[in-house]
Short mmCIF file of N, CA and C in Angstrom, two decimals:
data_model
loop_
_atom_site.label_atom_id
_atom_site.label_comp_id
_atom_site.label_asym_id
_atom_site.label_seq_id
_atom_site.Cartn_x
_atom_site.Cartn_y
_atom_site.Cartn_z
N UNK A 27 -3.12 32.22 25.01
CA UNK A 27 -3.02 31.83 23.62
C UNK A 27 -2.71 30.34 23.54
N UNK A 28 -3.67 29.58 22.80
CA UNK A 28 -3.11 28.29 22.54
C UNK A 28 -2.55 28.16 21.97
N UNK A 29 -1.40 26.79 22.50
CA UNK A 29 0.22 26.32 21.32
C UNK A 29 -0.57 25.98 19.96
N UNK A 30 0.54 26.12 18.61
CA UNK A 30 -0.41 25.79 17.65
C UNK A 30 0.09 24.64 17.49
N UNK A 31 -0.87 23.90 16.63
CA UNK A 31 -1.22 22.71 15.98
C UNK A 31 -0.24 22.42 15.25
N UNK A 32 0.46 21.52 15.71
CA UNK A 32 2.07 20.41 15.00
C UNK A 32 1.38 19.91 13.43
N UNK A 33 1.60 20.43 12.89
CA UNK A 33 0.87 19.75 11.37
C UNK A 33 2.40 18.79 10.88
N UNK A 34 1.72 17.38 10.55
CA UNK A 34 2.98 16.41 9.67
C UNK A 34 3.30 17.18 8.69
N UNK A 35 4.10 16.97 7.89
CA UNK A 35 4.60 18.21 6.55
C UNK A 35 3.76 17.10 5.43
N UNK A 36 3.63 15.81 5.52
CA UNK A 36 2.84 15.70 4.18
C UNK A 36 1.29 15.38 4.55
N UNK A 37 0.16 16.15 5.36
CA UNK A 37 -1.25 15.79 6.10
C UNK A 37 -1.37 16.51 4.49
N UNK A 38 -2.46 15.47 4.03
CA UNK A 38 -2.83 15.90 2.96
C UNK A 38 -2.44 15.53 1.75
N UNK A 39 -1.65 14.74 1.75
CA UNK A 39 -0.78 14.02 0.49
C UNK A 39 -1.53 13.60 -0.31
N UNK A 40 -2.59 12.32 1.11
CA UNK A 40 -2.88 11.01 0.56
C UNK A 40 -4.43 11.56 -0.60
N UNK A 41 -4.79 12.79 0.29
CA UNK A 41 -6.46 13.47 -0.27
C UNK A 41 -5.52 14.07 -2.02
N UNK A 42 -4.51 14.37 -2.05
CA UNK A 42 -3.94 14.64 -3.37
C UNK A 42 -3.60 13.55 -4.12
N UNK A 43 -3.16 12.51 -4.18
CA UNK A 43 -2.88 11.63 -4.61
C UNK A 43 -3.96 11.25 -5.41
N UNK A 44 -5.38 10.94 -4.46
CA UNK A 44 -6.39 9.85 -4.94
C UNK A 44 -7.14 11.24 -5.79
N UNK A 45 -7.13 12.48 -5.27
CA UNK A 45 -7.80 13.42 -6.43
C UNK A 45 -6.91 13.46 -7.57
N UNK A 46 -6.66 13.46 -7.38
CA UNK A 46 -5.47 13.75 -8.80
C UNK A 46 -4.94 15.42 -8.51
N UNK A 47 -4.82 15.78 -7.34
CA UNK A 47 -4.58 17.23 -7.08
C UNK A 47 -2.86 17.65 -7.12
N UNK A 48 -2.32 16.51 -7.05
CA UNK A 48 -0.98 16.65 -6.60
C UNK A 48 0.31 17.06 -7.52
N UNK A 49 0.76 18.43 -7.57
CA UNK A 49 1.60 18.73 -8.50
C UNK A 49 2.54 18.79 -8.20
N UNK A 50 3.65 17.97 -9.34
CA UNK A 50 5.39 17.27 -9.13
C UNK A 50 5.63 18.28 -9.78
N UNK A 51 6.67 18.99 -8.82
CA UNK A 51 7.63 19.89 -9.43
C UNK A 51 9.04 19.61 -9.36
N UNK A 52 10.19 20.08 -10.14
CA UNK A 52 10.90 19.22 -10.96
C UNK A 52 12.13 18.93 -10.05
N UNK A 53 11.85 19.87 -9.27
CA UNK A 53 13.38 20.35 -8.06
C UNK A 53 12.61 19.91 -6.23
N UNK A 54 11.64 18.90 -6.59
CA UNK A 54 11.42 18.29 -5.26
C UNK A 54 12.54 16.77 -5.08
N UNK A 55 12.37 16.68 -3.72
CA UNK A 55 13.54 15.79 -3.37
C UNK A 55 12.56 14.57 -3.32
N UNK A 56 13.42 13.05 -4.39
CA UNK A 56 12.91 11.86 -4.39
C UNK A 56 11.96 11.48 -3.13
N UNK A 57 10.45 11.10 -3.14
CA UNK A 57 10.06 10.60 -1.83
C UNK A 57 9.64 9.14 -2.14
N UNK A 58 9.98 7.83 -1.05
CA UNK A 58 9.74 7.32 -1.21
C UNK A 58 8.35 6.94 -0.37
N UNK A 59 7.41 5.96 -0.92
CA UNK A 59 6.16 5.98 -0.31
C UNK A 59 5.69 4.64 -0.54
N UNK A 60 5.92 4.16 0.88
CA UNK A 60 5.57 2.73 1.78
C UNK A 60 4.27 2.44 2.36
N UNK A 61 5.13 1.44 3.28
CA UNK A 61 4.11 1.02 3.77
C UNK A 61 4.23 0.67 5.31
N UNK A 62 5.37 0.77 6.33
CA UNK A 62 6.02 0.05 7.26
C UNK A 62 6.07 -0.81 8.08
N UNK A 63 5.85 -1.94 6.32
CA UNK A 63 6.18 -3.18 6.59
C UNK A 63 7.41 -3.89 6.88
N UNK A 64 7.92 -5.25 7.82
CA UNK A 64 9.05 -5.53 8.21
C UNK A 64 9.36 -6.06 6.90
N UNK A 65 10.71 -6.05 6.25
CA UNK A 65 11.12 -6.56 4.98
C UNK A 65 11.28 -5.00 4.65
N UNK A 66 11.13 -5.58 3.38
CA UNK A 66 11.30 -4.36 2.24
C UNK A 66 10.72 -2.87 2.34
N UNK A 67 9.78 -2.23 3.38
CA UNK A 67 9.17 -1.85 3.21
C UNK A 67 10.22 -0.78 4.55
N UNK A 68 10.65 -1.58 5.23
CA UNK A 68 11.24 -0.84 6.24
C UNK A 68 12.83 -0.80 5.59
N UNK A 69 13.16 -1.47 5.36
CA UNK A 69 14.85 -1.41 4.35
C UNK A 69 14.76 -0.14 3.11
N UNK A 70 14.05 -0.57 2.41
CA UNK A 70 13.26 0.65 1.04
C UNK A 70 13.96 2.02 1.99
N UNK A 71 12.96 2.21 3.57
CA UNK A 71 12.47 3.44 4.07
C UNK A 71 13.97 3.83 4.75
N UNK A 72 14.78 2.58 5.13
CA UNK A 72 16.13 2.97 5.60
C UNK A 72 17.32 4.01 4.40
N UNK A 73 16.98 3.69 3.66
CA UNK A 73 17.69 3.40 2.32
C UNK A 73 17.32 4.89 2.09
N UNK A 74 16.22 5.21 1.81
CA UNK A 74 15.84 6.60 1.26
C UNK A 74 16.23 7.93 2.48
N UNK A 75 16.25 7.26 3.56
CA UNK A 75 15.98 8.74 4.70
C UNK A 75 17.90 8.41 4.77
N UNK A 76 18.95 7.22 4.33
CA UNK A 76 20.41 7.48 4.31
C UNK A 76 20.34 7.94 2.70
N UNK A 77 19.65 8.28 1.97
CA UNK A 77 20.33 9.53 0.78
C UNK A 77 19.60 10.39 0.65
N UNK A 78 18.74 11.00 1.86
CA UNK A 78 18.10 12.29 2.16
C UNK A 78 16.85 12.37 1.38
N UNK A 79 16.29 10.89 1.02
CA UNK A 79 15.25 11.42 0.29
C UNK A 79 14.29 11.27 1.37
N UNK A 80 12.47 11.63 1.09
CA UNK A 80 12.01 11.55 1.96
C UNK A 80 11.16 10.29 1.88
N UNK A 81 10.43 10.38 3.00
CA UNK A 81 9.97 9.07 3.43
C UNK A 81 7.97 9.03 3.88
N UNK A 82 7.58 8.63 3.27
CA UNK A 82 6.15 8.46 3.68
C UNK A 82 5.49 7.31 3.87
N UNK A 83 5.17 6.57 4.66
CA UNK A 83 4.90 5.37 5.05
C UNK A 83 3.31 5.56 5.45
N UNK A 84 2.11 5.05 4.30
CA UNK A 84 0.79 5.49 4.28
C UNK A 84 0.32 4.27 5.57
N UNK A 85 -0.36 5.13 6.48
CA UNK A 85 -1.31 3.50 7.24
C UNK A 85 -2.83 3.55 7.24
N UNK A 86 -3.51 2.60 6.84
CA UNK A 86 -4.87 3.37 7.03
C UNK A 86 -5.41 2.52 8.60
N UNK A 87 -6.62 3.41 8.76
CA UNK A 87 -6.89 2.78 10.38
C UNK A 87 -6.35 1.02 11.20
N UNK A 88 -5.84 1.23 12.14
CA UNK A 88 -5.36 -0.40 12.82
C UNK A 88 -4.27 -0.52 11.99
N UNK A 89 -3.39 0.09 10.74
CA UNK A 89 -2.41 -0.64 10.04
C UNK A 89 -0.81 -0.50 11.09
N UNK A 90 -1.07 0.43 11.80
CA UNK A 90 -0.23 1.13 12.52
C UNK A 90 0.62 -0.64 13.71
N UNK A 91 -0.34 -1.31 13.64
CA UNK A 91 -0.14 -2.32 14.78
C UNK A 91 1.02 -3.25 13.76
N UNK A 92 0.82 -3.36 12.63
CA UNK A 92 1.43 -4.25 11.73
C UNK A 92 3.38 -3.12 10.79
N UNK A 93 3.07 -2.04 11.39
CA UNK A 93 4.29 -1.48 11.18
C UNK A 93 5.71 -2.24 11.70
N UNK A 94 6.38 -2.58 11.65
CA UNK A 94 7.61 -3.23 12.04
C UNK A 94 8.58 -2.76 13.38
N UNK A 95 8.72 -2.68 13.86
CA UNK A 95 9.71 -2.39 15.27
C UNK A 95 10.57 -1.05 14.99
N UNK A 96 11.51 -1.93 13.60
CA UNK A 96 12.49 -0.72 13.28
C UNK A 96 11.67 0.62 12.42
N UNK A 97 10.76 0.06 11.67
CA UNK A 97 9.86 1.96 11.41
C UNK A 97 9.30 2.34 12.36
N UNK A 98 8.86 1.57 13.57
CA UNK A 98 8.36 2.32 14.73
C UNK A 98 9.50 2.95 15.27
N UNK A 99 10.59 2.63 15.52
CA UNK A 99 11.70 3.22 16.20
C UNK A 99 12.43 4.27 15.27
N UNK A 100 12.82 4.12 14.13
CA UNK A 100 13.19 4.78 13.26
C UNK A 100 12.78 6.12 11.64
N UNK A 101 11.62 5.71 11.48
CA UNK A 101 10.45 5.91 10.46
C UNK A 101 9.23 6.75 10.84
N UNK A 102 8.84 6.60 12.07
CA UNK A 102 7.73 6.68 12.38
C UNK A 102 7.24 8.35 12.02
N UNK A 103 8.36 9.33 11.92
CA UNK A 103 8.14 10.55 11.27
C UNK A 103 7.42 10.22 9.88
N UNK A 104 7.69 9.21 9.46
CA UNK A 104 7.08 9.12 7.46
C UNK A 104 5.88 8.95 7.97
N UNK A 105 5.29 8.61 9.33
CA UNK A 105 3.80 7.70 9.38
C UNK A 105 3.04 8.97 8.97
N UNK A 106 2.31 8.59 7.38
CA UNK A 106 0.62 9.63 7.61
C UNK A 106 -0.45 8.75 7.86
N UNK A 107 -1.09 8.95 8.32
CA UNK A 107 -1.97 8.32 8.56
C UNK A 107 -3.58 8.72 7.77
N UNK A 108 -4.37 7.74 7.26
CA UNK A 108 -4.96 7.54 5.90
C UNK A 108 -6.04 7.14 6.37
N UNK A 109 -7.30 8.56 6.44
CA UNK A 109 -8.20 7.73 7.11
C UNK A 109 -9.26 6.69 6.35
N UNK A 110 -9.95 6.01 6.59
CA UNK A 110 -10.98 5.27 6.25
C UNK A 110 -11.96 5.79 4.98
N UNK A 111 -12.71 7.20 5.06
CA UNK A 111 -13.40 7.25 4.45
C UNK A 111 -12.53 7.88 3.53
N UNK A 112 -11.02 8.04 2.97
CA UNK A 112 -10.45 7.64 1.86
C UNK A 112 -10.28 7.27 1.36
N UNK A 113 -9.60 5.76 2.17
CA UNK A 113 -9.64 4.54 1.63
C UNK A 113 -10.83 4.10 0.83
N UNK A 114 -12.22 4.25 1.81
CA UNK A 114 -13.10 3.62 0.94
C UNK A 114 -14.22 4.15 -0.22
N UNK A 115 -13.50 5.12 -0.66
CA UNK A 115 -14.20 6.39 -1.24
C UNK A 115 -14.28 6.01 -2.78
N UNK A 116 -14.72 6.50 -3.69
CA UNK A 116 -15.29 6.12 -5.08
C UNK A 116 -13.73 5.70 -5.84
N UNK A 117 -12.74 6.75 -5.99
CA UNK A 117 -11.07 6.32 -6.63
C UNK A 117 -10.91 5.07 -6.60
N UNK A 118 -10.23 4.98 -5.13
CA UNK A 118 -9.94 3.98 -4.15
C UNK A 118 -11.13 2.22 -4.62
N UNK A 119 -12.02 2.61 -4.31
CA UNK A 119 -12.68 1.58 -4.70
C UNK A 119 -13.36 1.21 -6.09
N UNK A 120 -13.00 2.06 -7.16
CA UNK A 120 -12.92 1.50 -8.23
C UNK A 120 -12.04 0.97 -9.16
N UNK A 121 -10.53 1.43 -8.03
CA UNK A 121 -9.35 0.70 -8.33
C UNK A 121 -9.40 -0.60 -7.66
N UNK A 122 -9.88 -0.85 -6.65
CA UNK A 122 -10.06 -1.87 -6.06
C UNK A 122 -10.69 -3.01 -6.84
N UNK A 123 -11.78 -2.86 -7.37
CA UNK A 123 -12.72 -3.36 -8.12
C UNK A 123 -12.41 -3.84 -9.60
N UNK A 124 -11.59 -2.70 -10.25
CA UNK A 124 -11.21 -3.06 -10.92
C UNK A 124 -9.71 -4.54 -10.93
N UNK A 125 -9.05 -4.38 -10.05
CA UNK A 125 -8.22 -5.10 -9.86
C UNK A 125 -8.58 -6.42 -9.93
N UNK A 126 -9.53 -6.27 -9.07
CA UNK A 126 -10.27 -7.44 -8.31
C UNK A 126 -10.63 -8.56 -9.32
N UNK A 127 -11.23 -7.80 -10.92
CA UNK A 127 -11.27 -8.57 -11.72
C UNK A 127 -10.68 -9.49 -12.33
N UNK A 128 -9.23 -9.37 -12.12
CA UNK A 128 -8.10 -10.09 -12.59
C UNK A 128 -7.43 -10.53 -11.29
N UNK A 129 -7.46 -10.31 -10.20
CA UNK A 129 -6.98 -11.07 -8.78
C UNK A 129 -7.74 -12.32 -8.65
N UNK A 130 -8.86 -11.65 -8.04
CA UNK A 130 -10.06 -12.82 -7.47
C UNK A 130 -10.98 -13.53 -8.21
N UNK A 131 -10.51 -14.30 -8.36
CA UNK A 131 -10.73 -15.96 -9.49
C UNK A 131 -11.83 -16.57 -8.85
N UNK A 132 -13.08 -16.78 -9.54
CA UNK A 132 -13.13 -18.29 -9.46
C UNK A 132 -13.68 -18.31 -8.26
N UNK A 133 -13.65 -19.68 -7.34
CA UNK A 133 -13.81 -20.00 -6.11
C UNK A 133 -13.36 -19.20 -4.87
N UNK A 134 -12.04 -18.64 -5.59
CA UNK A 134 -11.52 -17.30 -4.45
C UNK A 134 -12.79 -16.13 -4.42
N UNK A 135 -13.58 -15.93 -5.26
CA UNK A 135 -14.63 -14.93 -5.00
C UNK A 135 -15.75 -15.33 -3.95
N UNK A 136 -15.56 -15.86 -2.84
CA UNK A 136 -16.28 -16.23 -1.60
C UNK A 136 -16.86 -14.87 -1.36
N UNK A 137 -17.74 -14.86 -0.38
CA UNK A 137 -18.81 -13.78 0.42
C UNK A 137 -17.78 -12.94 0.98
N UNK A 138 -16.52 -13.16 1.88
CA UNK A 138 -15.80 -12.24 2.17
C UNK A 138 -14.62 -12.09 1.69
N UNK A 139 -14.57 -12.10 0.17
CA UNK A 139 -13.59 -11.80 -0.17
C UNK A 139 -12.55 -10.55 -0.16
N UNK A 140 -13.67 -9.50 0.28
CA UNK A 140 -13.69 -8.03 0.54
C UNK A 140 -12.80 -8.13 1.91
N UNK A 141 -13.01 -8.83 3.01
CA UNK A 141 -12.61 -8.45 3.65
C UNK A 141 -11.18 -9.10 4.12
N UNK A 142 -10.91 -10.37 3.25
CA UNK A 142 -9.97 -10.83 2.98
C UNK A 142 -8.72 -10.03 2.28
N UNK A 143 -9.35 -9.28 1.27
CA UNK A 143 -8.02 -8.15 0.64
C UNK A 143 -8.24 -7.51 1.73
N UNK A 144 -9.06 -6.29 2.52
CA UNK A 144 -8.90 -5.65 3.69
C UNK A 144 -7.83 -6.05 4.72
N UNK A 145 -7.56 -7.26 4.95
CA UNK A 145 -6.36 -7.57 5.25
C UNK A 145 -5.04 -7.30 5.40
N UNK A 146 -5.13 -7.29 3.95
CA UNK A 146 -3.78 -7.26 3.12
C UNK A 146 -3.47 -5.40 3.38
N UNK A 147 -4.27 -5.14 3.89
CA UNK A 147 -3.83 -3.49 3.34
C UNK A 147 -4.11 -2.94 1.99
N UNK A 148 -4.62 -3.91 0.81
CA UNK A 148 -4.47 -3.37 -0.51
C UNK A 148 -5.25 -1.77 -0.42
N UNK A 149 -5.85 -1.39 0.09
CA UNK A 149 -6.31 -0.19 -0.50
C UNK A 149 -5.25 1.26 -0.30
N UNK A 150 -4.73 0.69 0.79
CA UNK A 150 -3.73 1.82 1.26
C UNK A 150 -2.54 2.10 -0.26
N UNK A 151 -2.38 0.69 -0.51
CA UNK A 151 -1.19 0.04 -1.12
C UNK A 151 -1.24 0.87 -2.63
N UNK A 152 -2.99 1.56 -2.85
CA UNK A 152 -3.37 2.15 -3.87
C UNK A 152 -2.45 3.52 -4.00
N UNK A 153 -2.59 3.93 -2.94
CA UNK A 153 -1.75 5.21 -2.45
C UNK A 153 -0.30 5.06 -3.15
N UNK A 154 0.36 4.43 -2.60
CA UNK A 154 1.93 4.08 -3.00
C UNK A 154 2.28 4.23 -3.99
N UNK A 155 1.42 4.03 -5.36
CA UNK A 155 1.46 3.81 -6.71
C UNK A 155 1.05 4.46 -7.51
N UNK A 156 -0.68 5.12 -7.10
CA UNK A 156 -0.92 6.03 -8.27
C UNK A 156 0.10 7.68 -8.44
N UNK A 157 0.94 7.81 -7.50
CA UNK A 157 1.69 9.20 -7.99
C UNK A 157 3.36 8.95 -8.28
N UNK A 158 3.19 7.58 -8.33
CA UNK A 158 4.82 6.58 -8.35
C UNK A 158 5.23 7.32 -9.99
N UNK A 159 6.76 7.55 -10.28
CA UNK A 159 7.55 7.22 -11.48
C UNK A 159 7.67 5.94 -11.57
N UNK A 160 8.07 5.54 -10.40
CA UNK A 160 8.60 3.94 -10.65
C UNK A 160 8.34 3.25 -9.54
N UNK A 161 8.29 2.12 -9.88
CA UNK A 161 7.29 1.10 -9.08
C UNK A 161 8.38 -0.12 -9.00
N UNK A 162 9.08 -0.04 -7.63
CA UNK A 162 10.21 -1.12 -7.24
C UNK A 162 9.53 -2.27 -6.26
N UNK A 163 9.26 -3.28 -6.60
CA UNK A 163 8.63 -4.89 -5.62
C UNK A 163 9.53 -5.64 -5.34
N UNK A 164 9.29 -5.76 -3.63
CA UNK A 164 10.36 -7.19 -3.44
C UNK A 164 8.66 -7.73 -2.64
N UNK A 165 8.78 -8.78 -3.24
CA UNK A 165 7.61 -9.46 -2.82
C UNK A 165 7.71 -11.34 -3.28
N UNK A 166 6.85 -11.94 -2.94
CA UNK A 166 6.79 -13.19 -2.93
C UNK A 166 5.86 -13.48 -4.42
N UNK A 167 6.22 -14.47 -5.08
CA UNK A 167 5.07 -15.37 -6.49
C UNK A 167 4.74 -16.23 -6.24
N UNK A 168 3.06 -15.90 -6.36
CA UNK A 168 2.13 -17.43 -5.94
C UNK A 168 2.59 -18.24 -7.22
N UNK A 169 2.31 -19.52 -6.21
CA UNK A 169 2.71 -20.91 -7.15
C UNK A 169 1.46 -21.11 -7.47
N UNK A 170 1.64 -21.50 -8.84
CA UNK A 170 0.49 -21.98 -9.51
C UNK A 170 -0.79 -22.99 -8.71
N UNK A 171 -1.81 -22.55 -8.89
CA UNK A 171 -2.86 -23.29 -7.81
C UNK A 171 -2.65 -23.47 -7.02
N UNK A 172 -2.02 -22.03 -6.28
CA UNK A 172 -2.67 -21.35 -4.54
C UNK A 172 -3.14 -20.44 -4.87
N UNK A 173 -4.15 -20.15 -3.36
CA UNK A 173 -4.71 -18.98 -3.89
C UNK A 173 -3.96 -17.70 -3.53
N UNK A 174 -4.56 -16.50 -3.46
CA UNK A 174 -3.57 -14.95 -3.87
C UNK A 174 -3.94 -14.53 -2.59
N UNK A 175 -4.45 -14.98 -1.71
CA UNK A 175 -4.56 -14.13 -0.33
C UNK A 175 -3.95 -14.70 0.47
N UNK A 176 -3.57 -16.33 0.03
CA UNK A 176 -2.27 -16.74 1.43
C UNK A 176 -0.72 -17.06 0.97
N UNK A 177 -1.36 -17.50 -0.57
CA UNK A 177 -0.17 -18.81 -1.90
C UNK A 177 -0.14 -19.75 -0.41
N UNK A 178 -0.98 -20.59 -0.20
CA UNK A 178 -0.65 -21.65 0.66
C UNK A 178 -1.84 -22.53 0.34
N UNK A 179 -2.82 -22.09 -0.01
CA UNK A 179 -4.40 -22.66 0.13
C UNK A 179 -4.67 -23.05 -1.61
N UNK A 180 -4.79 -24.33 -1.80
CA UNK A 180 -5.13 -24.90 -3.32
C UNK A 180 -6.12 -23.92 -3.70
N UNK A 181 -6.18 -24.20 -5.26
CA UNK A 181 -6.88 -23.67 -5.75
C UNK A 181 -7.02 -24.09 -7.24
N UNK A 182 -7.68 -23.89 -8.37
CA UNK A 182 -7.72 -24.24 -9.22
C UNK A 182 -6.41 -23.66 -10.17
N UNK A 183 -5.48 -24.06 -10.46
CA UNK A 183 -4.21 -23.44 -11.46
C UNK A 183 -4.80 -22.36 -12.50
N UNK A 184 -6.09 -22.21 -13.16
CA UNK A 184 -7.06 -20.91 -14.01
C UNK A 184 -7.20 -20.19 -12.79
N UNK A 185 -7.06 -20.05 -11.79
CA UNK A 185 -7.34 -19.03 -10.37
C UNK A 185 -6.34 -17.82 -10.39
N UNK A 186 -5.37 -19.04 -10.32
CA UNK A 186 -3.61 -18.08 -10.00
C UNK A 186 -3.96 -16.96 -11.16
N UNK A 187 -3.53 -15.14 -10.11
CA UNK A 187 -3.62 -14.08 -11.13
C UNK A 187 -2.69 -14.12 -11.90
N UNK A 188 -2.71 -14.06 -13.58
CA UNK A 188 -1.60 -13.99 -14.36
C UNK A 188 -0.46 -12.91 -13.85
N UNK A 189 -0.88 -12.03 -13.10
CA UNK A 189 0.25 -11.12 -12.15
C UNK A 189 0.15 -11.62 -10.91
N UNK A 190 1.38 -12.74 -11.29
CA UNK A 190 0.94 -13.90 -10.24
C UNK A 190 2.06 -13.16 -8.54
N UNK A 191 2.32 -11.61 -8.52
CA UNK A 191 2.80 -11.81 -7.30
C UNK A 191 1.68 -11.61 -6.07
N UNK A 192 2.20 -11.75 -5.31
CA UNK A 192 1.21 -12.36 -3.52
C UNK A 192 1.25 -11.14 -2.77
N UNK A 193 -0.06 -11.48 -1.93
CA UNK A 193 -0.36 -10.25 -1.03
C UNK A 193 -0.90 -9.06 -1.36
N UNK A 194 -0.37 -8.29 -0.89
CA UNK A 194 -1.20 -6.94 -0.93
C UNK A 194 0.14 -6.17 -2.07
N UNK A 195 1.32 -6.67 -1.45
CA UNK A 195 2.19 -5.93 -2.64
C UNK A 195 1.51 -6.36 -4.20
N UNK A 196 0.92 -7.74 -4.48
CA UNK A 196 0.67 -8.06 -5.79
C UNK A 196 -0.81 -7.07 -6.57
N UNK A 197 -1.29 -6.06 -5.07
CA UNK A 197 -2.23 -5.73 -5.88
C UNK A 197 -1.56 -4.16 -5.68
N UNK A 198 -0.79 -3.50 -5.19
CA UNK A 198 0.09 -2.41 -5.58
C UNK A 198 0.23 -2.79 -6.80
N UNK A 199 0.93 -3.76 -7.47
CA UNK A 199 1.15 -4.22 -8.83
C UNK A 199 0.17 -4.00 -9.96
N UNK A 200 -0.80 -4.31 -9.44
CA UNK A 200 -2.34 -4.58 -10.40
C UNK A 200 -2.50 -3.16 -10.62
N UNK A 201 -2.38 -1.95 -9.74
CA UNK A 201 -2.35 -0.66 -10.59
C UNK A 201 -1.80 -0.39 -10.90
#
């Protein structure tokens, strides 16, 4: 007889989330849902698993390398892992798209701009938010005329997104 199959307790979250399948019932325990990034993202995840809430830290393919030391050592139970053709699936990328309209300005709309947010993680970052009550950011604000994929690189000051925070957290924001 083969051993059975270790299933994570949330495989399947992320396919509920982006369907809209996912039903909150009233006597579930607070989860918080990251990203395990160093900063906030790993502090957030400390914070919730010391008042027993739970912890889900979404990665989609390769994000796993950019997780932080202490969620690898500590967290790494929250890791689900988020595959690709989720990420890039009709939801996902019409939130993307839509965002995009009010992010990517201007001269920032270069040929790879696509793969410039790919970067950032934003699509994962979609996850985090659409089944959120509340939506807590510690993140960085681009300065006026930089652009939104480094805040280091000029740009025209009409560029900067009027939801002027940076990175991939600023487009968690945008949904």
């Amino acid at each position: 007889m083969e051993p059975a199959v270790q299933r994570h307790p949330h495989d399947g979250l992320a396919d509920k989330i982006v369907s809209g399948g996912l039903i909150r019932s009233s006597d579930e325990v607070p989860m918080l849902l990251s990203g395990a990034c160093a900063g906030a993202d790993e502090t957030f995840g400390e914070m919730a698993l010391k008042h027993q809430h739970q912890l889900v830290h979404f990665l989609g393919p390769g994000d796993e390398e950019w997780a932080s030391e202490k969620a690898k050592q500590t967290q790494s139970h929250g890791f689900v892992h988020v595959k690709k053709e989720l990420l890039e699936g009709t939801v996902v990328s019409e939130a993307l798209k839509k965002a995009a309209a009010s992010r990517v300005l201007g001269s920032q709309r270069t040929p790879d701009w696509k793969a410039r947010v790919a970067e950032m993680a934003a699509r994962r970052n979609f996850l985090q938010v659409r089944y959120a009550d509340a939506v807590y950011v510690v993140g960085w604000r681009l300065e006026k005329g930089k652009d939104q994929f480094t805040g280091r690189n000029d740009c025209s000051p009409r560029e900067t997104p009027a939801l002027d925070v940076g990175g991939g957290t600023g487009w968690a924001c945008q949904w």
